[in-house]
Amino acid sequence: MSEHKELKLEEIRKEAEERHCPVQSALYYLEKFLSDPMCGKCFPCSFGTYEMRIRLQDIVSGKGTEDGIPVLRRISNAIIESSRCKKGKDTAKFILQWIGTDGFMEHIEGRCPDKECLAYIEYRIAPDKCTMCGECKVVCKDNAIIGEKKKPYLSGYLPFEIRQKRCTKCGECVKVCPTNAIEILDIKAAIKV
Ligand code: SF4
Ligand code: SF4
Ligand code: SF4
């Protein structure tokens, strides 16, 4: 393997590890691997990696099931054992290190502990922290926030609210809220609120 390719793998690893969520991290690494043309010399890699991508995408989008975990583990092990190149083996090893970790398994139970998988989170405004300044509404490109900016000389205002059906979970509102009133909740927990 050339020095150039070694360097690229190291870069991909670093970029993948910038994601805190283990499923996001594994999927990122795999997507990068698949973005190069598939040489197709080894059966487990040339077919298994596409199956792995489907399984990881399912988990990220909230559709993962427990039986997907042994499938991912089986494919990873097969690639590690039979692949001819370091690139294929390293990709499978990277994914395997996350499979079965607590963070990975929590997705199967309906939660992304790092709150990076959008399917598992919801943005909400805590009414007691909202000062009705209107900053969040200004930056929301999806027109997902309702509320009227408070005028100091008038009373009767209500805290701002996020319309969940319109919210694309871009996170822009969180950046501008001066009182940290916008929280990212687990959907499971948010349903109970
Ligand atoms: S493991 Fe390497 S040589 Fe084998 S199919 Fe994958 S990329 Fe090609
Ligand atoms: S930016 Fe924060 S404080 Fe201001 S209206 Fe929005 S949620 Fe309320
Ligand atoms: S997360 Fe994005 S789309 Fe959702 S309310 Fe905030 S700014 Fe709007």
Short mmCIF file of C-alpha atoms and ligand atoms in Angstrom, two decimals:
data_model
loop_
_atom_site.label_atom_id
_atom_site.label_comp_id
_atom_site.label_asym_id
_atom_site.label_seq_id
_atom_site.Cartn_x
_atom_site.Cartn_y
_atom_site.Cartn_z
CA MET A 1 0.00 0.00 0.00
CA SER A 2 1.34 3.40 -0.94
CA GLU A 3 2.12 6.09 1.60
CA HIS A 4 -0.63 8.20 0.01
CA LYS A 5 -3.31 5.57 0.68
CA GLU A 6 -2.04 4.99 4.23
CA LEU A 7 -2.40 8.71 4.84
CA LYS A 8 -5.93 8.72 3.45
CA LEU A 9 -7.02 5.89 5.74
CA GLU A 10 -5.61 7.72 8.73
CA GLU A 11 -7.51 10.88 7.71
CA ILE A 12 -10.75 8.93 7.32
CA ARG A 13 -10.29 7.39 10.77
CA LYS A 14 -9.78 10.82 12.32
CA GLU A 15 -12.81 12.29 10.57
CA ALA A 16 -14.95 9.31 11.58
CA GLU A 17 -13.88 9.67 15.20
CA GLU A 18 -14.97 13.29 15.22
CA ARG A 19 -18.46 11.83 15.39
CA HIS A 20 -19.19 10.89 18.98
CA CYS A 21 -21.98 8.50 18.09
CA PRO A 22 -20.50 5.04 17.39
CA VAL A 23 -23.05 4.26 14.66
CA GLN A 24 -22.43 7.59 12.90
CA SER A 25 -18.72 6.99 13.18
CA ALA A 26 -18.92 3.47 11.71
CA LEU A 27 -21.22 4.61 8.90
CA TYR A 28 -18.97 7.55 8.02
CA TYR A 29 -15.92 5.28 7.70
CA LEU A 30 -17.84 2.82 5.58
CA GLU A 31 -19.27 5.53 3.31
CA LYS A 32 -15.75 6.82 2.71
CA PHE A 33 -14.57 3.30 1.87
CA LEU A 34 -17.44 2.82 -0.58
CA SER A 35 -16.89 6.21 -2.21
CA ASP A 36 -13.86 4.71 -4.00
CA PRO A 37 -14.58 2.29 -6.86
CA MET A 38 -15.11 -1.26 -5.55
CA CYS A 39 -12.38 -3.54 -6.93
CA GLY A 40 -14.46 -6.66 -6.25
CA LYS A 41 -11.59 -9.08 -5.70
CA CYS A 42 -12.94 -10.53 -2.45
CA PHE A 43 -16.49 -11.80 -2.06
CA PRO A 44 -17.17 -10.78 1.59
CA CYS A 45 -15.96 -7.24 1.00
CA SER A 46 -17.58 -6.65 -2.38
CA PHE A 47 -21.02 -7.80 -1.21
CA GLY A 48 -20.81 -7.47 2.56
CA THR A 49 -19.91 -3.80 2.70
CA TYR A 50 -23.12 -2.81 0.88
CA GLU A 51 -25.16 -4.95 3.25
CA MET A 52 -23.38 -3.32 6.17
CA ARG A 53 -24.22 0.11 4.84
CA ILE A 54 -27.92 -0.76 4.68
CA ARG A 55 -27.84 -2.11 8.25
CA LEU A 56 -26.02 0.94 9.61
CA GLN A 57 -28.31 3.34 7.75
CA ASP A 58 -31.27 1.50 9.26
CA ILE A 59 -29.89 2.01 12.76
CA VAL A 60 -29.15 5.71 12.16
CA SER A 61 -32.67 6.27 10.87
CA GLY A 62 -34.30 4.54 13.84
CA LYS A 63 -35.16 1.30 12.04
CA GLY A 64 -32.40 -0.90 13.40
CA THR A 65 -33.28 -4.24 14.93
CA GLU A 66 -31.44 -6.51 17.30
CA ASP A 67 -30.90 -9.17 14.65
CA GLY A 68 -28.94 -6.65 12.56
CA ILE A 69 -26.10 -6.64 15.10
CA PRO A 70 -24.96 -10.27 14.60
CA VAL A 71 -25.22 -9.75 10.84
CA LEU A 72 -22.87 -6.76 11.05
CA ARG A 73 -20.51 -8.71 13.28
CA ARG A 74 -20.52 -11.73 10.96
CA ILE A 75 -19.78 -9.67 7.85
CA SER A 76 -17.01 -7.71 9.62
CA ASN A 77 -15.31 -10.90 10.75
CA ALA A 78 -15.60 -12.44 7.28
CA ILE A 79 -13.99 -9.35 5.71
CA ILE A 80 -11.18 -9.32 8.27
CA GLU A 81 -10.45 -13.01 7.66
CA SER A 82 -10.66 -13.14 3.91
CA SER A 83 -9.89 -9.74 2.47
CA ARG A 84 -6.75 -9.28 0.40
CA CYS A 85 -6.09 -5.65 1.21
CA LYS A 86 -5.46 -3.61 4.32
CA LYS A 87 -8.08 -1.06 3.35
CA GLY A 88 -10.88 -3.63 3.46
CA LYS A 89 -9.62 -5.20 6.67
CA ASP A 90 -9.20 -1.82 8.39
CA THR A 91 -12.73 -0.78 7.46
CA ALA A 92 -14.18 -3.98 8.91
CA LYS A 93 -12.02 -3.67 12.04
CA PHE A 94 -13.14 -0.09 12.56
CA ILE A 95 -16.80 -1.07 12.38
CA LEU A 96 -16.33 -4.17 14.50
CA GLN A 97 -14.82 -2.21 17.35
CA TRP A 98 -18.13 -0.38 17.81
CA ILE A 99 -20.58 -3.22 17.32
CA GLY A 100 -21.92 -4.42 20.63
CA THR A 101 -20.75 -1.36 22.57
CA ASP A 102 -23.32 0.17 24.90
CA GLY A 103 -23.73 3.24 22.67
CA PHE A 104 -24.37 1.07 19.63
CA MET A 105 -26.88 -1.11 21.43
CA GLU A 106 -28.78 1.86 22.83
CA HIS A 107 -29.85 2.72 19.28
CA ILE A 108 -31.59 -0.62 19.04
CA GLU A 109 -33.48 0.35 22.18
CA GLY A 110 -34.50 3.66 20.56
CA ARG A 111 -31.92 6.13 21.82
CA CYS A 112 -28.81 7.84 20.45
CA PRO A 113 -26.86 8.66 23.62
CA ASP A 114 -24.74 11.26 21.81
CA LYS A 115 -27.83 12.87 20.30
CA GLU A 116 -26.31 12.87 16.81
CA CYS A 117 -28.83 10.62 15.05
CA LEU A 118 -31.74 12.88 14.13
CA ALA A 119 -34.28 10.06 14.18
CA TYR A 120 -33.89 9.80 17.95
CA ILE A 121 -33.96 13.45 18.97
CA GLU A 122 -36.32 16.39 19.15
CA TYR A 123 -35.70 20.12 19.72
CA ARG A 124 -37.88 21.70 22.39
CA ILE A 125 -38.07 25.11 24.02
CA ALA A 126 -38.16 25.05 27.81
CA PRO A 127 -40.97 27.54 28.57
CA ASP A 128 -39.49 28.65 31.88
CA LYS A 129 -36.21 29.68 30.22
CA CYS A 130 -37.68 31.43 27.16
CA THR A 131 -37.57 35.23 27.39
CA MET A 132 -39.49 35.64 24.10
CA CYS A 133 -36.65 37.52 22.44
CA GLY A 134 -37.47 36.01 19.02
CA GLU A 135 -33.87 35.28 17.97
CA CYS A 136 -34.61 31.61 17.27
CA LYS A 137 -37.52 32.45 15.00
CA VAL A 138 -35.33 34.77 12.93
CA VAL A 139 -32.73 32.08 12.17
CA CYS A 140 -35.13 29.19 11.58
CA LYS A 141 -35.19 28.73 7.80
CA ASP A 142 -37.96 26.15 8.04
CA ASN A 143 -40.46 28.44 9.71
CA ALA A 144 -40.78 25.89 12.48
CA ILE A 145 -40.90 28.28 15.43
CA ILE A 146 -44.03 30.07 16.57
CA GLY A 147 -44.20 32.91 19.03
CA GLU A 148 -44.44 36.65 19.29
CA LYS A 149 -41.51 38.78 20.34
CA LYS A 150 -42.14 40.33 23.71
CA LYS A 151 -42.54 44.07 24.04
CA PRO A 152 -41.41 45.24 27.46
CA TYR A 153 -44.45 47.44 28.02
CA LEU A 154 -47.02 44.72 27.27
CA SER A 155 -47.96 41.53 29.10
CA GLY A 156 -49.71 38.30 28.18
CA TYR A 157 -47.00 36.77 25.97
CA LEU A 158 -46.48 33.03 25.68
CA PRO A 159 -43.10 31.26 25.39
CA PHE A 160 -42.02 30.34 21.87
CA GLU A 161 -42.67 26.83 20.60
CA ILE A 162 -41.21 24.52 17.97
CA ARG A 163 -43.57 22.88 15.51
CA GLN A 164 -42.13 19.40 15.39
CA LYS A 165 -43.57 18.56 11.98
CA ARG A 166 -41.67 21.44 10.37
CA CYS A 167 -38.44 21.17 12.35
CA THR A 168 -35.58 19.69 10.31
CA LYS A 169 -33.33 19.49 13.40
CA CYS A 170 -30.67 21.73 11.90
CA GLY A 171 -29.68 23.10 15.31
CA GLU A 172 -29.38 26.75 14.20
CA CYS A 173 -31.82 27.99 16.83
CA VAL A 174 -29.76 26.51 19.67
CA LYS A 175 -26.75 28.60 18.62
CA VAL A 176 -28.55 31.91 18.98
CA CYS A 177 -30.71 31.41 22.05
CA PRO A 178 -29.29 33.71 24.75
CA THR A 179 -30.79 31.73 27.62
CA ASN A 180 -30.07 28.16 26.48
CA ALA A 181 -33.79 27.55 26.44
CA ILE A 182 -33.68 25.18 23.46
CA GLU A 183 -32.97 21.64 24.51
CA ILE A 184 -32.25 18.50 22.53
CA LEU A 185 -34.31 15.70 23.97
CA ASP A 186 -34.51 12.00 23.32
CA ILE A 187 -37.74 11.45 21.41
CA LYS A 188 -38.64 8.69 23.84
CA ALA A 189 -38.18 11.05 26.81
CA ALA A 190 -39.82 13.97 24.95
CA ILE A 191 -43.01 11.96 24.45
CA LYS A 192 -43.37 11.71 28.22
CA VAL A 193 -42.86 15.50 28.77
S1 SF4 B 1 -10.91 -6.23 0.59
FE1 SF4 B 1 -9.67 -4.91 -0.70
S2 SF4 B 1 -9.08 -6.23 -2.42
FE2 SF4 B 1 -10.81 -7.21 -1.45
S3 SF4 B 1 -12.64 -6.45 -2.55
FE3 SF4 B 1 -12.31 -5.13 -0.76
S4 SF4 B 1 -11.12 -3.44 -1.54
FE4 SF4 B 1 -10.92 -5.11 -3.04
S1 SF4 B 2 -34.07 32.47 21.31
FE1 SF4 B 2 -34.44 31.36 23.21
S2 SF4 B 2 -35.22 32.89 24.64
FE2 SF4 B 2 -35.37 33.77 22.57
S3 SF4 B 2 -37.47 33.26 21.89
FE3 SF4 B 2 -36.15 31.62 21.18
S4 SF4 B 2 -36.22 30.08 22.80
FE4 SF4 B 2 -37.03 31.96 23.67
S1 SF4 B 3 -33.62 22.96 14.81
FE1 SF4 B 3 -33.56 24.14 12.89
S2 SF4 B 3 -35.51 23.70 11.88
FE2 SF4 B 3 -35.71 23.07 14.03
S3 SF4 B 3 -36.60 24.84 15.06
FE3 SF4 B 3 -34.38 25.00 15.28
S4 SF4 B 3 -33.73 26.28 13.56
FE4 SF4 B 3 -35.78 25.55 13.10
#
